[in-house]
Every structure is written in C-alpha cells, then in structure tokens.
mmCIF file of N, CA and C in Angstrom:
data_model
loop_
_atom_site.group_PDB
_atom_site.id
_atom_site.type_symbol
_atom_site.label_atom_id
_atom_site.label_comp_id
_atom_site.label_asym_id
_atom_site.label_seq_id
_atom_site.Cartn_x
_atom_site.Cartn_y
_atom_site.Cartn_z
ATOM 1 N N MET A 1 0.467 -0.978 0.095
ATOM 2 C CA MET A 1 -0.447 0.065 0.376
ATOM 3 C C MET A 1 0.585 1.371 0.372
ATOM 4 N N ILE A 2 2.340 1.362 1.411
ATOM 5 C CA ILE A 2 2.691 2.273 1.035
ATOM 6 C C ILE A 2 3.175 3.291 -1.055
ATOM 7 N N GLU A 3 3.750 1.705 -0.956
ATOM 8 C CA GLU A 3 4.383 1.674 -2.255
ATOM 9 C C GLU A 3 2.990 2.560 -3.830
ATOM 10 N N MET A 4 2.407 2.238 -3.534
ATOM 11 C CA MET A 4 1.232 2.615 -4.443
ATOM 12 C C MET A 4 0.910 4.193 -3.884
ATOM 13 N N LYS A 5 0.743 5.045 -2.612
ATOM 14 C CA LYS A 5 1.244 6.038 -2.031
ATOM 15 C C LYS A 5 1.840 6.307 -3.323
ATOM 16 N N TYR A 6 3.927 6.262 -2.674
ATOM 17 C CA TYR A 6 4.115 7.114 -3.490
ATOM 18 C C TYR A 6 4.164 7.351 -5.436
ATOM 19 N N PHE A 7 3.841 5.916 -5.907
ATOM 20 C CA PHE A 7 3.126 6.119 -7.700
ATOM 21 C C PHE A 7 2.065 7.399 -7.306
ATOM 22 N N LEU A 8 0.910 6.651 -7.077
ATOM 23 C CA LEU A 8 0.194 7.580 -7.392
ATOM 24 C C LEU A 8 -0.047 10.050 -6.045
ATOM 25 N N ILE A 9 1.005 10.143 -6.161
ATOM 26 C CA ILE A 9 1.414 11.242 -5.579
ATOM 27 C C ILE A 9 1.508 11.792 -6.537
ATOM 28 N N PRO A 10 2.632 11.661 -6.946
ATOM 29 C CA PRO A 10 3.215 12.173 -8.451
ATOM 30 C C PRO A 10 2.383 12.563 -9.331
ATOM 31 N N PHE A 11 0.998 11.055 -10.410
ATOM 32 C CA PHE A 11 0.534 10.863 -11.305
ATOM 33 C C PHE A 11 -0.769 12.254 -10.992
ATOM 34 N N LEU A 12 -1.479 12.024 -9.534
ATOM 35 C CA LEU A 12 -2.204 13.049 -9.476
ATOM 36 C C LEU A 12 -1.978 14.828 -9.883
ATOM 37 N N CYS A 13 -1.059 14.869 -8.927
ATOM 38 C CA CYS A 13 -0.104 16.621 -9.563
ATOM 39 C C CYS A 13 0.496 16.928 -10.956
ATOM 40 N N THR A 14 1.276 15.299 -11.749
ATOM 41 C CA THR A 14 1.320 15.144 -13.283
ATOM 42 C C THR A 14 0.143 15.806 -13.847
ATOM 43 N N PHE A 15 -1.384 15.189 -13.329
ATOM 44 C CA PHE A 15 -2.450 14.600 -13.761
ATOM 45 C C PHE A 15 -3.964 16.531 -14.145
ATOM 46 N N PHE A 16 -3.290 16.558 -12.991
ATOM 47 C CA PHE A 16 -3.353 17.873 -12.549
ATOM 48 C C PHE A 16 -3.380 18.966 -12.982
ATOM 49 N N SER A 17 -1.611 19.308 -13.212
ATOM 50 C CA SER A 17 -1.346 20.420 -13.659
ATOM 51 C C SER A 17 -0.503 20.475 -15.020
ATOM 52 N N LEU A 18 -1.186 19.182 -16.001
ATOM 53 C CA LEU A 18 -1.507 18.619 -17.011
ATOM 54 C C LEU A 18 -2.599 20.031 -17.628
ATOM 55 N N SER A 19 -4.232 19.497 -17.456
ATOM 56 C CA SER A 19 -5.312 20.376 -17.167
ATOM 57 C C SER A 19 -5.227 21.649 -17.022
ATOM 58 N N VAL A 20 -4.318 21.771 -15.983
ATOM 59 C CA VAL A 20 -4.878 23.356 -15.899
ATOM 60 C C VAL A 20 -4.050 24.427 -16.433
ATOM 61 N N SER A 21 -3.256 23.112 -17.126
ATOM 62 C CA SER A 21 -2.060 24.153 -17.722
ATOM 63 C C SER A 21 -2.782 24.032 -20.217
ATOM 64 N N GLY A 22 -3.361 22.655 -19.288
ATOM 65 C CA GLY A 22 -4.312 22.822 -20.660
ATOM 66 C C GLY A 22 -5.225 24.008 -20.696
ATOM 67 N N GLN A 23 -5.730 24.562 -20.028
ATOM 68 C CA GLN A 23 -6.175 25.348 -20.428
ATOM 69 C C GLN A 23 -6.036 26.467 -21.017
ATOM 70 N N GLU A 24 -6.729 27.073 -22.499
ATOM 71 C CA GLU A 24 -7.196 28.596 -22.572
ATOM 72 C C GLU A 24 -6.966 29.528 -21.692
ATOM 73 N N THR A 25 -7.041 30.325 -21.287
ATOM 74 C CA THR A 25 -6.920 31.563 -21.267
ATOM 75 C C THR A 25 -7.307 33.235 -21.447
ATOM 76 N N ASN A 26 -8.358 33.708 -22.343
ATOM 77 C CA ASN A 26 -8.048 35.004 -22.727
ATOM 78 C C ASN A 26 -7.408 35.805 -21.956
ATOM 79 N N VAL A 27 -7.244 36.206 -20.993
ATOM 80 C CA VAL A 27 -7.043 37.396 -20.266
ATOM 81 C C VAL A 27 -5.957 37.671 -20.674
ATOM 82 N N ARG A 28 -6.577 39.536 -20.998
ATOM 83 C CA ARG A 28 -5.410 40.610 -21.541
ATOM 84 C C ARG A 28 -4.525 40.782 -20.626
ATOM 85 N N PRO A 29 -3.353 41.772 -20.690
ATOM 86 C CA PRO A 29 -2.288 41.672 -19.969
ATOM 87 C C PRO A 29 -2.655 43.187 -19.245
ATOM 88 N N LYS A 30 -1.858 42.730 -18.405
ATOM 89 C CA LYS A 30 -1.261 43.967 -16.972
ATOM 90 C C LYS A 30 -1.140 45.958 -18.100
ATOM 91 N N ILE A 31 -1.486 47.089 -17.967
ATOM 92 C CA ILE A 31 -1.135 48.286 -18.456
ATOM 93 C C ILE A 31 -0.371 48.902 -17.699
ATOM 94 N N GLY A 32 0.108 49.137 -17.071
ATOM 95 C CA GLY A 32 0.623 50.546 -16.323
ATOM 96 C C GLY A 32 0.856 51.809 -17.147
ATOM 97 N N LEU A 33 0.697 53.044 -16.302
ATOM 98 C CA LEU A 33 1.500 54.263 -17.019
ATOM 99 C C LEU A 33 2.131 55.180 -15.369
ATOM 100 N N THR A 34 3.098 55.142 -17.022
ATOM 101 C CA THR A 34 3.899 55.965 -14.751
ATOM 102 C C THR A 34 4.354 57.632 -16.003
ATOM 103 N N LEU A 35 3.671 58.778 -15.656
ATOM 104 C CA LEU A 35 3.720 59.954 -15.653
ATOM 105 C C LEU A 35 5.219 60.463 -14.891
ATOM 106 N N SER A 36 5.609 61.300 -15.534
ATOM 107 C CA SER A 36 6.747 61.835 -14.851
ATOM 108 C C SER A 36 6.116 63.572 -14.845
ATOM 109 N N GLY A 37 7.115 64.609 -13.326
ATOM 110 C CA GLY A 37 6.662 65.687 -13.500
ATOM 111 C C GLY A 37 7.855 66.557 -14.355
ATOM 112 N N GLY A 38 7.334 68.223 -14.262
ATOM 113 C CA GLY A 38 8.203 68.953 -15.521
ATOM 114 C C GLY A 38 7.580 70.472 -14.849
ATOM 115 N N GLY A 39 6.263 70.941 -14.557
ATOM 116 C CA GLY A 39 5.786 71.871 -14.311
ATOM 117 C C GLY A 39 5.389 71.894 -15.677
ATOM 118 N N ALA A 40 4.523 72.971 -16.377
ATOM 119 C CA ALA A 40 4.177 73.035 -17.201
ATOM 120 C C ALA A 40 4.085 71.840 -18.542
ATOM 121 N N LYS A 41 5.473 71.926 -17.863
ATOM 122 C CA LYS A 41 5.762 70.626 -19.274
ATOM 123 C C LYS A 41 5.293 69.392 -19.484
ATOM 124 N N GLY A 42 4.530 69.580 -17.882
ATOM 125 C CA GLY A 42 4.293 68.402 -17.324
ATOM 126 C C GLY A 42 2.735 67.819 -18.353
ATOM 127 N N LEU A 43 2.172 68.972 -18.808
ATOM 128 C CA LEU A 43 0.704 69.116 -19.448
ATOM 129 C C LEU A 43 1.645 68.085 -20.257
ATOM 130 N N ALA A 44 2.086 67.948 -21.494
ATOM 131 C CA ALA A 44 2.371 67.627 -22.172
ATOM 132 C C ALA A 44 1.409 65.463 -22.650
ATOM 133 N N HIS A 45 1.414 65.958 -21.337
ATOM 134 C CA HIS A 45 0.723 64.348 -20.890
ATOM 135 C C HIS A 45 -0.753 63.517 -21.055
ATOM 136 N N ILE A 46 -1.933 65.344 -21.536
ATOM 137 C CA ILE A 46 -2.410 65.569 -21.751
ATOM 138 C C ILE A 46 -3.032 64.725 -23.371
ATOM 139 N N GLY A 47 -1.684 64.847 -23.435
ATOM 140 C CA GLY A 47 -1.300 64.365 -25.992
ATOM 141 C C GLY A 47 -1.397 62.970 -25.519
ATOM 142 N N ILE A 48 -0.380 62.792 -24.580
ATOM 143 C CA ILE A 48 -0.119 61.452 -24.808
ATOM 144 C C ILE A 48 -1.553 60.260 -23.890
ATOM 145 N N LEU A 49 -2.054 60.615 -22.811
ATOM 146 C CA LEU A 49 -3.835 60.896 -23.061
ATOM 147 C C LEU A 49 -4.384 60.284 -24.387
ATOM 148 N N LYS A 50 -4.899 61.034 -24.567
ATOM 149 C CA LYS A 50 -5.756 60.895 -25.948
ATOM 150 C C LYS A 50 -4.768 60.499 -26.491
ATOM 151 N N ALA A 51 -3.546 60.203 -27.519
ATOM 152 C CA ALA A 51 -3.567 58.989 -27.562
ATOM 153 C C ALA A 51 -3.493 57.736 -27.238
ATOM 154 N N ILE A 52 -3.424 57.657 -26.346
ATOM 155 C CA ILE A 52 -3.654 55.629 -25.656
ATOM 156 C C ILE A 52 -5.640 55.993 -25.887
ATOM 157 N N ASP A 53 -6.520 56.795 -25.892
ATOM 158 C CA ASP A 53 -7.523 56.732 -25.697
ATOM 159 C C ASP A 53 -7.905 56.674 -26.628
ATOM 160 N N SER A 54 -7.408 57.108 -28.840
ATOM 161 C CA SER A 54 -7.391 57.214 -29.362
ATOM 162 C C SER A 54 -7.044 55.695 -29.804
ATOM 163 N N ALA A 55 -6.691 55.026 -28.945
ATOM 164 C CA ALA A 55 -5.923 53.198 -29.697
ATOM 165 C C ALA A 55 -6.857 52.324 -28.951
ATOM 166 N N GLY A 56 -7.580 53.010 -28.203
ATOM 167 C CA GLY A 56 -8.317 52.025 -27.352
ATOM 168 C C GLY A 56 -8.644 51.725 -26.106
ATOM 169 N N LEU A 57 -6.266 51.833 -25.217
ATOM 170 C CA LEU A 57 -6.095 51.440 -24.736
ATOM 171 C C LEU A 57 -6.743 51.184 -22.763
ATOM 172 N N LYS A 58 -7.060 50.608 -22.107
ATOM 173 C CA LYS A 58 -7.649 50.452 -20.960
ATOM 174 C C LYS A 58 -6.631 50.739 -20.018
ATOM 175 N N ILE A 59 -6.174 51.579 -18.958
ATOM 176 C CA ILE A 59 -5.310 51.318 -17.918
ATOM 177 C C ILE A 59 -5.289 51.191 -17.225
ATOM 178 N N ASP A 60 -4.431 49.735 -16.428
ATOM 179 C CA ASP A 60 -4.431 49.293 -15.079
ATOM 180 C C ASP A 60 -4.183 50.103 -14.273
ATOM 181 N N TYR A 61 -2.578 50.531 -14.028
ATOM 182 C CA TYR A 61 -2.517 51.001 -12.901
ATOM 183 C C TYR A 61 -1.606 52.411 -12.810
ATOM 184 N N ILE A 62 -2.220 53.531 -12.327
ATOM 185 C CA ILE A 62 -1.517 54.986 -12.872
ATOM 186 C C ILE A 62 -0.847 55.278 -11.454
ATOM 187 N N THR A 63 0.754 55.049 -12.416
ATOM 188 C CA THR A 63 2.002 56.576 -11.016
ATOM 189 C C THR A 63 2.565 57.190 -11.971
ATOM 190 N N GLY A 64 2.650 59.061 -10.645
ATOM 191 C CA GLY A 64 2.931 59.633 -11.614
ATOM 192 C C GLY A 64 4.025 60.491 -10.286
ATOM 193 N N THR A 65 4.750 61.634 -10.523
ATOM 194 C CA THR A 65 5.373 62.573 -9.798
ATOM 195 C C THR A 65 4.684 63.998 -10.155
ATOM 196 N N SER A 66 4.863 65.046 -9.704
ATOM 197 C CA SER A 66 4.524 66.252 -9.416
ATOM 198 C C SER A 66 3.168 67.018 -10.612
ATOM 199 N N MET A 67 3.591 67.259 -11.932
ATOM 200 C CA MET A 67 2.989 67.241 -12.018
ATOM 201 C C MET A 67 1.700 66.198 -13.117
ATOM 202 N N GLY A 68 2.425 64.986 -13.051
ATOM 203 C CA GLY A 68 1.880 63.690 -13.920
ATOM 204 C C GLY A 68 1.217 63.320 -12.523
ATOM 205 N N ALA A 69 1.219 62.935 -11.199
ATOM 206 C CA ALA A 69 0.532 63.143 -10.585
ATOM 207 C C ALA A 69 -0.976 62.915 -10.988
ATOM 208 N N ILE A 70 -0.551 65.068 -11.123
ATOM 209 C CA ILE A 70 -2.116 65.200 -11.274
ATOM 210 C C ILE A 70 -2.692 64.942 -12.411
ATOM 211 N N ILE A 71 -1.285 65.147 -13.498
ATOM 212 C CA ILE A 71 -2.647 64.813 -15.065
ATOM 213 C C ILE A 71 -3.968 63.276 -14.374
ATOM 214 N N GLY A 72 -2.703 62.772 -14.287
ATOM 215 C CA GLY A 72 -3.087 60.674 -13.276
ATOM 216 C C GLY A 72 -4.104 60.474 -12.887
ATOM 217 N N SER A 73 -4.433 61.460 -11.635
ATOM 218 C CA SER A 73 -4.561 61.312 -10.425
ATOM 219 C C SER A 73 -6.162 62.061 -11.305
ATOM 220 N N LEU A 74 -6.443 63.048 -12.412
ATOM 221 C CA LEU A 74 -7.063 63.473 -12.513
ATOM 222 C C LEU A 74 -8.394 62.217 -13.787
ATOM 223 N N TYR A 75 -7.208 61.472 -14.534
ATOM 224 C CA TYR A 75 -7.140 60.484 -15.131
ATOM 225 C C TYR A 75 -8.276 59.598 -14.773
ATOM 226 N N ALA A 76 -7.170 58.534 -13.701
ATOM 227 C CA ALA A 76 -7.988 57.844 -12.647
ATOM 228 C C ALA A 76 -9.265 58.057 -12.134
ATOM 229 N N ALA A 77 -9.914 59.609 -11.892
ATOM 230 C CA ALA A 77 -10.539 60.094 -11.467
ATOM 231 C C ALA A 77 -11.723 59.715 -12.647
ATOM 232 N N GLY A 78 -11.475 59.337 -13.718
ATOM 233 C CA GLY A 78 -12.883 59.241 -14.916
ATOM 234 C C GLY A 78 -12.644 59.524 -15.984
ATOM 235 N N TYR A 79 -12.101 61.428 -15.460
ATOM 236 C CA TYR A 79 -11.865 62.469 -16.441
ATOM 237 C C TYR A 79 -11.051 61.581 -17.832
ATOM 238 N N SER A 80 -11.754 62.557 -19.242
ATOM 239 C CA SER A 80 -10.759 61.958 -19.543
ATOM 240 C C SER A 80 -9.622 62.837 -20.802
ATOM 241 N N ALA A 81 -8.612 62.757 -21.340
ATOM 242 C CA ALA A 81 -8.412 63.892 -22.086
ATOM 243 C C ALA A 81 -8.764 64.578 -21.587
ATOM 244 N N ASN A 82 -9.934 64.805 -22.595
ATOM 245 C CA ASN A 82 -10.292 66.071 -23.468
ATOM 246 C C ASN A 82 -10.992 66.580 -22.251
ATOM 247 N N ASP A 83 -11.556 66.209 -21.106
ATOM 248 C CA ASP A 83 -11.658 66.961 -19.802
ATOM 249 C C ASP A 83 -11.084 67.224 -18.721
ATOM 250 N N ILE A 84 -9.564 66.406 -19.306
ATOM 251 C CA ILE A 84 -9.171 67.266 -18.589
ATOM 252 C C ILE A 84 -8.294 68.335 -19.566
ATOM 253 N N GLU A 85 -7.606 68.656 -20.693
ATOM 254 C CA GLU A 85 -7.885 69.373 -21.154
ATOM 255 C C GLU A 85 -8.155 70.559 -21.087
ATOM 256 N N LYS A 86 -9.576 70.733 -21.389
ATOM 257 C CA LYS A 86 -10.968 71.910 -21.334
ATOM 258 C C LYS A 86 -10.464 72.657 -19.269
ATOM 259 N N LEU A 87 -9.685 72.133 -18.288
ATOM 260 C CA LEU A 87 -9.616 71.619 -16.728
ATOM 261 C C LEU A 87 -8.262 72.929 -17.080
ATOM 262 N N GLN A 88 -7.043 72.523 -17.995
ATOM 263 C CA GLN A 88 -6.240 72.735 -17.965
ATOM 264 C C GLN A 88 -6.104 74.336 -18.195
ATOM 265 N N GLU A 89 -7.218 74.183 -19.963
ATOM 266 C CA GLU A 89 -7.143 75.795 -20.560
ATOM 267 C C GLU A 89 -7.523 76.611 -19.610
ATOM 268 N N LYS A 90 -9.122 76.355 -18.819
ATOM 269 C CA LYS A 90 -9.523 77.424 -17.960
ATOM 270 C C LYS A 90 -9.288 77.393 -16.985
ATOM 271 N N LEU A 91 -7.700 76.685 -16.649
ATOM 272 C CA LEU A 91 -6.356 77.916 -14.983
ATOM 273 C C LEU A 91 -5.891 78.127 -15.317
ATOM 274 N N THR A 92 -5.769 77.570 -16.596
ATOM 275 C CA THR A 92 -4.633 78.885 -17.201
ATOM 276 C C THR A 92 -4.660 79.993 -17.978
ATOM 277 N N GLY A 93 -6.426 79.913 -18.443
ATOM 278 C CA GLY A 93 -6.581 80.999 -18.873
ATOM 279 C C GLY A 93 -5.938 81.369 -20.253
ATOM 280 N N MET A 94 -6.523 80.219 -20.495
ATOM 281 C CA MET A 94 -5.867 79.918 -22.630
ATOM 282 C C MET A 94 -7.684 79.392 -22.969
ATOM 283 N N TYR A 95 -8.556 80.330 -22.686
ATOM 284 C CA TYR A 95 -9.728 80.061 -23.910
ATOM 285 C C TYR A 95 -10.063 81.342 -24.044
ATOM 286 N N TYR A 96 -11.284 81.335 -24.970
ATOM 287 C CA TYR A 96 -12.015 82.766 -24.867
ATOM 288 C C TYR A 96 -12.898 83.448 -24.311
ATOM 289 N N CYS A 97 -11.739 84.419 -23.909
ATOM 290 C CA CYS A 97 -13.201 85.272 -22.964
ATOM 291 C C CYS A 97 -14.171 86.683 -23.214
ATOM 292 N N GLN A 98 -14.849 86.228 -23.131
ATOM 293 C CA GLN A 98 -16.519 86.739 -23.743
ATOM 294 C C GLN A 98 -16.542 88.562 -23.329
ATOM 295 N N ILE A 99 -15.997 88.587 -21.972
ATOM 296 C CA ILE A 99 -15.453 89.774 -21.333
ATOM 297 C C ILE A 99 -13.772 90.526 -22.577
ATOM 298 N N LYS A 100 -14.996 92.207 -21.921
ATOM 299 C CA LYS A 100 -13.913 93.130 -23.294
ATOM 300 C C LYS A 100 -13.635 93.483 -21.821
ATOM 301 N N TYR A 101 -12.469 94.387 -21.413
ATOM 302 C CA TYR A 101 -11.318 94.896 -20.940
ATOM 303 C C TYR A 101 -11.286 95.834 -22.241
ATOM 304 N N HIS A 102 -10.825 97.119 -21.300
ATOM 305 C CA HIS A 102 -10.690 98.732 -22.283
ATOM 306 C C HIS A 102 -10.125 99.426 -20.868
ATOM 307 N N PHE A 103 -8.813 99.560 -21.435
ATOM 308 C CA PHE A 103 -7.316 100.305 -20.836
ATOM 309 C C PHE A 103 -7.603 101.844 -21.247
ATOM 310 N N PRO A 104 -7.546 102.894 -20.724
ATOM 311 C CA PRO A 104 -7.419 103.893 -20.778
ATOM 312 C C PRO A 104 -6.250 103.958 -21.357
#
C-alpha cells in the first residue's frame, strides 16, 4: 500500500498540472502608465492620454510624480483627456473670454 501512495501522488500532481495548463485563458495583459513631473511641461501628458484613448487601450495602473501625479489622478478619477484639457485651458487662462477689458 505504501508503494501505491508513492506512485499515486506524483501521478495526480502531473495530471492536475497538465489539466490546468491545457486550459486556454483570454486574459489581457495589465497595462501601467507612469507620468513624470516637469511643471508646465507636464501638461504634455494630456496628448499622451489622447493617444492612449484613440488606441483603445485600457490603463490598469497609473503612477506619477509632481504634475504627472496631478494629470494621472484626474485620469484615474474618470476625467477624459479632453476634460483634462478643458480644465487646463480654464486654469491657465487659455480660453476665449467674452469680457472686453478697456484700458485708458
């Protein structure tokens, strides 16, 4: 009976490992995005996010430092690249203002 146990354990291990490895999985690879800092140059990340959106990639992990962390956190919170660009235009004053200023 002891000899049978020594034969059965490796056989079962081999059988179960082959049955698990024979299954095909359609799991997509995880994609991570790292955004660097750089002050105003960090706004270039918006263009990268637009390219990622147009390629149809889904980002699983986002990391960043300084301005990259700000842009990355907005993107992770659900803002699209276009929403972040509109926010950037409002914050930096790069939008059309209908108020006319008159200087003497």
